[in-house]
Amino acid sequence: MANVVVVGAQWGDEGKGKIVDWLSERADVVVRFQGGHNAGHTLVVDGQVYKLSLLPSGVVRQSKLSVIGNGVVVDPWALLDEISRLAGQGVSVTPQNLRLSENATLILPIHRELDEIREDSNSGTKIGTTRRGIGPAYEDKVGRRALRVIDLSDPEVIEFRVDAMLAHHNALRRGMGKAEFDRNVLIASLLEVAPLILPFADTVWRTLGEARRQGKRILFEGAQGAMLDVDHGTYPFVTSSNTAAGQAAVGSGMGPGALDYVLGITKAYTTRVGGGPFPTEQDNEIGRGLGSRGKEFGTVTGRPRRCGWFDAVMVRQALKTGGIHGIALTKLDVLDGMGELMVCVGYQLDGRVLDYLPGTQGAQARVEPVYETMQGWSERTVGARSWAQLPATAVKYIRRIEELIEAPVAMLSTSPEREDVILVHDPFTD
């Protein structure tokens, strides 16, 4: 029985939600292991659309156990709101089917405010965050002044942690010309939310260890994408956590031996939200056409995504740094009807040709893509569920991508619908 890790292999928004939901039918436990409610996963099940941010995508399957690991930063009010919204769609989320790691870090209102202050500032680099407080919460975590889920069980600990946090934050706020945060208001809000959150709290590392001992299949669900990794991404235009597959072990409390297969989700083209380099971006009719056909708007923010050609160099790099065994290629149908397709096979930088994305911010902004032109197809791939239903030129496009990224296509998605998938290699058994 294999345990599978699903991660994004581009800049996020690759369609992880659908793939995780599809795979969760074969899993017993689905685990989120990093990020927060800045993630956005859209599921379409029998025509019903579910928009998830913090909850694991497997939560819509009532027979599965969903787990939020210690590597996730959790806004308790956002979590309760998401649970409430799902209840309105007929999905019941209870402590019986959702476990929240007791040592997960909490996102508080002070983190959200700091995120907004920084993004609205006229100084510094604008990262294009979702303004959800993710980064500031991770800062407090590594600064050892954060509140964690289990702290909600002790009012004295809440007061101690809040005082330690405000000693840092209020000095920062004064330096930015902002009023100090009200200690009593923050403590009161935490005491109010505590009894609603604590029933979900669990020693997740032990629960997952027992599930593994029983031979249950565990599916680890990542957020964002490899090129947003705080170490391996396009720094500083990255998220505040490690998005690579290795984080699944750390962010859930399981050792790396529990990770058997890593599946990288990859669009048949490339998109990005927010600031930062994007070598294959098409700020033209081609890009706008991809965005329109692919409905490229952020699940969380609603912002239009920047769109461009498939970047094989970037994906190959993401596969190497992330230990990805195979990819799930999504949104192939968005390319239907395009007479000519371009694939980036290298970068030009200052007269040199590179086969990787350089590490410095300046170089990343200056690289020019080297393209290979491929024939498109006029036939429809929407809803295809076998190779035989794909146009020959679409198959050729897929095979060329496999060569360039040096990894096989294990799954192929041809529409937002759950069952419109071509399975080549089952990550749980192959």
mmCIF file of N, CA and C in Angstrom, residues 88-130:
data_model
loop_
_atom_site.group_PDB
_atom_site.id
_atom_site.type_symbol
_atom_site.label_atom_id
_atom_site.label_comp_id
_atom_site.label_asym_id
_atom_site.label_seq_id
_atom_site.Cartn_x
_atom_site.Cartn_y
_atom_site.Cartn_z
ATOM 1 N N GLY A 88 -23.720 24.186 4.407
ATOM 2 C CA GLY A 88 -24.785 24.702 3.560
ATOM 3 C C GLY A 88 -24.896 23.994 2.226
ATOM 4 N N GLN A 89 -23.833 23.276 1.851
ATOM 5 C CA GLN A 89 -23.845 22.490 0.615
ATOM 6 C C GLN A 89 -24.053 21.003 0.887
ATOM 7 N N GLY A 90 -24.399 20.687 2.132
ATOM 8 C CA GLY A 90 -24.708 19.299 2.467
ATOM 9 C C GLY A 90 -23.522 18.460 2.884
ATOM 10 N N VAL A 91 -22.357 19.099 3.135
ATOM 11 C CA VAL A 91 -21.164 18.368 3.566
ATOM 12 C C VAL A 91 -20.955 18.615 5.060
ATOM 13 N N SER A 92 -21.021 17.558 5.848
ATOM 14 C CA SER A 92 -20.876 17.668 7.297
ATOM 15 C C SER A 92 -19.421 17.463 7.697
ATOM 16 N N VAL A 93 -18.854 18.452 8.380
ATOM 17 C CA VAL A 93 -17.482 18.369 8.872
ATOM 18 C C VAL A 93 -17.533 18.387 10.393
ATOM 19 N N THR A 94 -17.099 17.293 11.017
ATOM 20 C CA THR A 94 -17.165 17.130 12.466
ATOM 21 C C THR A 94 -15.819 16.614 12.974
ATOM 22 N N PRO A 95 -15.640 16.593 14.303
ATOM 23 C CA PRO A 95 -14.398 16.013 14.842
ATOM 24 C C PRO A 95 -14.216 14.537 14.486
ATOM 25 N N GLN A 96 -15.252 13.894 13.997
ATOM 26 C CA GLN A 96 -15.125 12.497 13.598
ATOM 27 C C GLN A 96 -14.444 12.346 12.235
ATOM 28 N N ASN A 97 -14.582 13.354 11.359
ATOM 29 C CA ASN A 97 -13.942 13.230 10.043
ATOM 30 C C ASN A 97 -12.902 14.311 9.764
ATOM 31 N N LEU A 98 -12.641 15.187 10.739
ATOM 32 C CA LEU A 98 -11.590 16.187 10.598
ATOM 33 C C LEU A 98 -10.771 16.256 11.877
ATOM 34 N N ARG A 99 -9.454 16.111 11.724
ATOM 35 C CA ARG A 99 -8.542 16.236 12.851
ATOM 36 C C ARG A 99 -7.581 17.394 12.579
ATOM 37 N N LEU A 100 -7.360 18.203 13.593
ATOM 38 C CA LEU A 100 -6.509 19.379 13.495
ATOM 39 C C LEU A 100 -5.325 19.207 14.433
ATOM 40 N N SER A 101 -4.125 19.303 13.900
ATOM 41 C CA SER A 101 -2.939 19.100 14.724
ATOM 42 C C SER A 101 -2.895 20.092 15.868
ATOM 43 N N GLU A 102 -2.681 19.573 17.067
ATOM 44 C CA GLU A 102 -2.654 20.429 18.246
ATOM 45 C C GLU A 102 -1.465 21.383 18.253
ATOM 46 N N ASN A 103 -0.418 21.079 17.479
ATOM 47 C CA ASN A 103 0.739 21.977 17.442
ATOM 48 C C ASN A 103 0.809 22.787 16.157
ATOM 49 N N ALA A 104 -0.323 22.936 15.481
ATOM 50 C CA ALA A 104 -0.403 23.845 14.332
ATOM 51 C C ALA A 104 -0.459 25.285 14.833
ATOM 52 N N THR A 105 0.188 26.179 14.106
ATOM 53 C CA THR A 105 0.233 27.597 14.477
ATOM 54 C C THR A 105 -1.056 28.308 14.069
ATOM 55 N N LEU A 106 -1.500 29.239 14.911
ATOM 56 C CA LEU A 106 -2.726 29.989 14.650
ATOM 57 C C LEU A 106 -2.431 31.307 13.924
ATOM 58 N N ILE A 107 -3.288 31.642 12.973
ATOM 59 C CA ILE A 107 -3.298 32.966 12.351
ATOM 60 C C ILE A 107 -4.306 33.816 13.110
ATOM 61 N N LEU A 108 -3.862 34.979 13.562
ATOM 62 C CA LEU A 108 -4.713 35.863 14.357
ATOM 63 C C LEU A 108 -5.008 37.156 13.592
ATOM 64 N N PRO A 109 -6.004 37.930 14.054
ATOM 65 C CA PRO A 109 -6.313 39.194 13.364
ATOM 66 C C PRO A 109 -5.102 40.111 13.220
ATOM 67 N N ILE A 110 -4.191 40.076 14.164
ATOM 68 C CA ILE A 110 -3.014 40.933 14.087
ATOM 69 C C ILE A 110 -2.129 40.551 12.899
ATOM 70 N N HIS A 111 -2.138 39.271 12.531
ATOM 71 C CA HIS A 111 -1.366 38.826 11.363
ATOM 72 C C HIS A 111 -1.999 39.317 10.067
ATOM 73 N N ARG A 112 -3.317 39.259 10.014
ATOM 74 C CA ARG A 112 -4.009 39.737 8.804
ATOM 75 C C ARG A 112 -3.760 41.229 8.603
ATOM 76 N N GLU A 113 -3.831 41.993 9.692
ATOM 77 C CA GLU A 113 -3.607 43.439 9.585
ATOM 78 C C GLU A 113 -2.193 43.751 9.118
ATOM 79 N N LEU A 114 -1.214 43.034 9.653
ATOM 80 C CA LEU A 114 0.172 43.275 9.265
ATOM 81 C C LEU A 114 0.383 42.954 7.790
ATOM 82 N N ASP A 115 -0.227 41.890 7.333
ATOM 83 C CA ASP A 115 -0.140 41.516 5.913
ATOM 84 C C ASP A 115 -0.667 42.649 5.034
ATOM 85 N N GLU A 116 -1.813 43.213 5.400
ATOM 86 C CA GLU A 116 -2.421 44.296 4.627
ATOM 87 C C GLU A 116 -1.563 45.559 4.674
ATOM 88 N N ILE A 117 -1.044 45.887 5.865
ATOM 89 C CA ILE A 117 -0.212 47.084 6.014
ATOM 90 C C ILE A 117 0.999 46.999 5.091
ATOM 91 N N ARG A 118 1.633 45.850 5.062
ATOM 92 C CA ARG A 118 2.824 45.691 4.230
ATOM 93 C C ARG A 118 2.492 45.756 2.744
ATOM 94 N N GLU A 119 1.419 45.114 2.336
ATOM 95 C CA GLU A 119 1.055 45.116 0.917
ATOM 96 C C GLU A 119 0.639 46.500 0.449
ATOM 97 N N ASP A 120 0.061 47.309 1.354
ATOM 98 C CA ASP A 120 -0.379 48.657 0.995
ATOM 99 C C ASP A 120 0.725 49.700 1.152
ATOM 100 N N SER A 121 1.852 49.283 1.701
ATOM 101 C CA SER A 121 2.946 50.222 1.931
ATOM 102 C C SER A 121 3.554 50.694 0.617
ATOM 103 N N ASN A 122 4.046 51.914 0.627
ATOM 104 C CA ASN A 122 4.705 52.468 -0.560
ATOM 105 C C ASN A 122 6.180 52.084 -0.640
ATOM 106 N N SER A 123 6.674 51.400 0.363
ATOM 107 C CA SER A 123 8.075 50.998 0.384
ATOM 108 C C SER A 123 8.184 49.485 0.359
ATOM 109 N N GLY A 124 9.309 48.985 -0.126
ATOM 110 C CA GLY A 124 9.552 47.552 -0.138
ATOM 111 C C GLY A 124 8.975 46.868 -1.358
ATOM 112 N N THR A 125 9.180 45.550 -1.427
ATOM 113 C CA THR A 125 8.728 44.739 -2.559
ATOM 114 C C THR A 125 7.304 44.275 -2.341
ATOM 115 N N LYS A 126 6.455 44.475 -3.323
ATOM 116 C CA LYS A 126 5.075 43.992 -3.245
ATOM 117 C C LYS A 126 5.054 42.554 -3.753
ATOM 118 N N ILE A 127 4.762 41.625 -2.860
ATOM 119 C CA ILE A 127 4.789 40.209 -3.197
ATOM 120 C C ILE A 127 3.500 39.788 -3.895
ATOM 121 N N GLY A 128 2.408 40.485 -3.586
ATOM 122 C CA GLY A 128 1.112 40.080 -4.139
ATOM 123 C C GLY A 128 0.481 38.978 -3.313
ATOM 124 N N THR A 129 0.565 39.101 -1.975
ATOM 125 C CA THR A 129 -0.001 38.077 -1.098
ATOM 126 C C THR A 129 -1.525 38.126 -1.133
ATOM 127 N N THR A 130 -2.142 37.119 -0.532
ATOM 128 C CA THR A 130 -3.606 37.078 -0.438
ATOM 129 C C THR A 130 -4.134 37.884 0.737
#
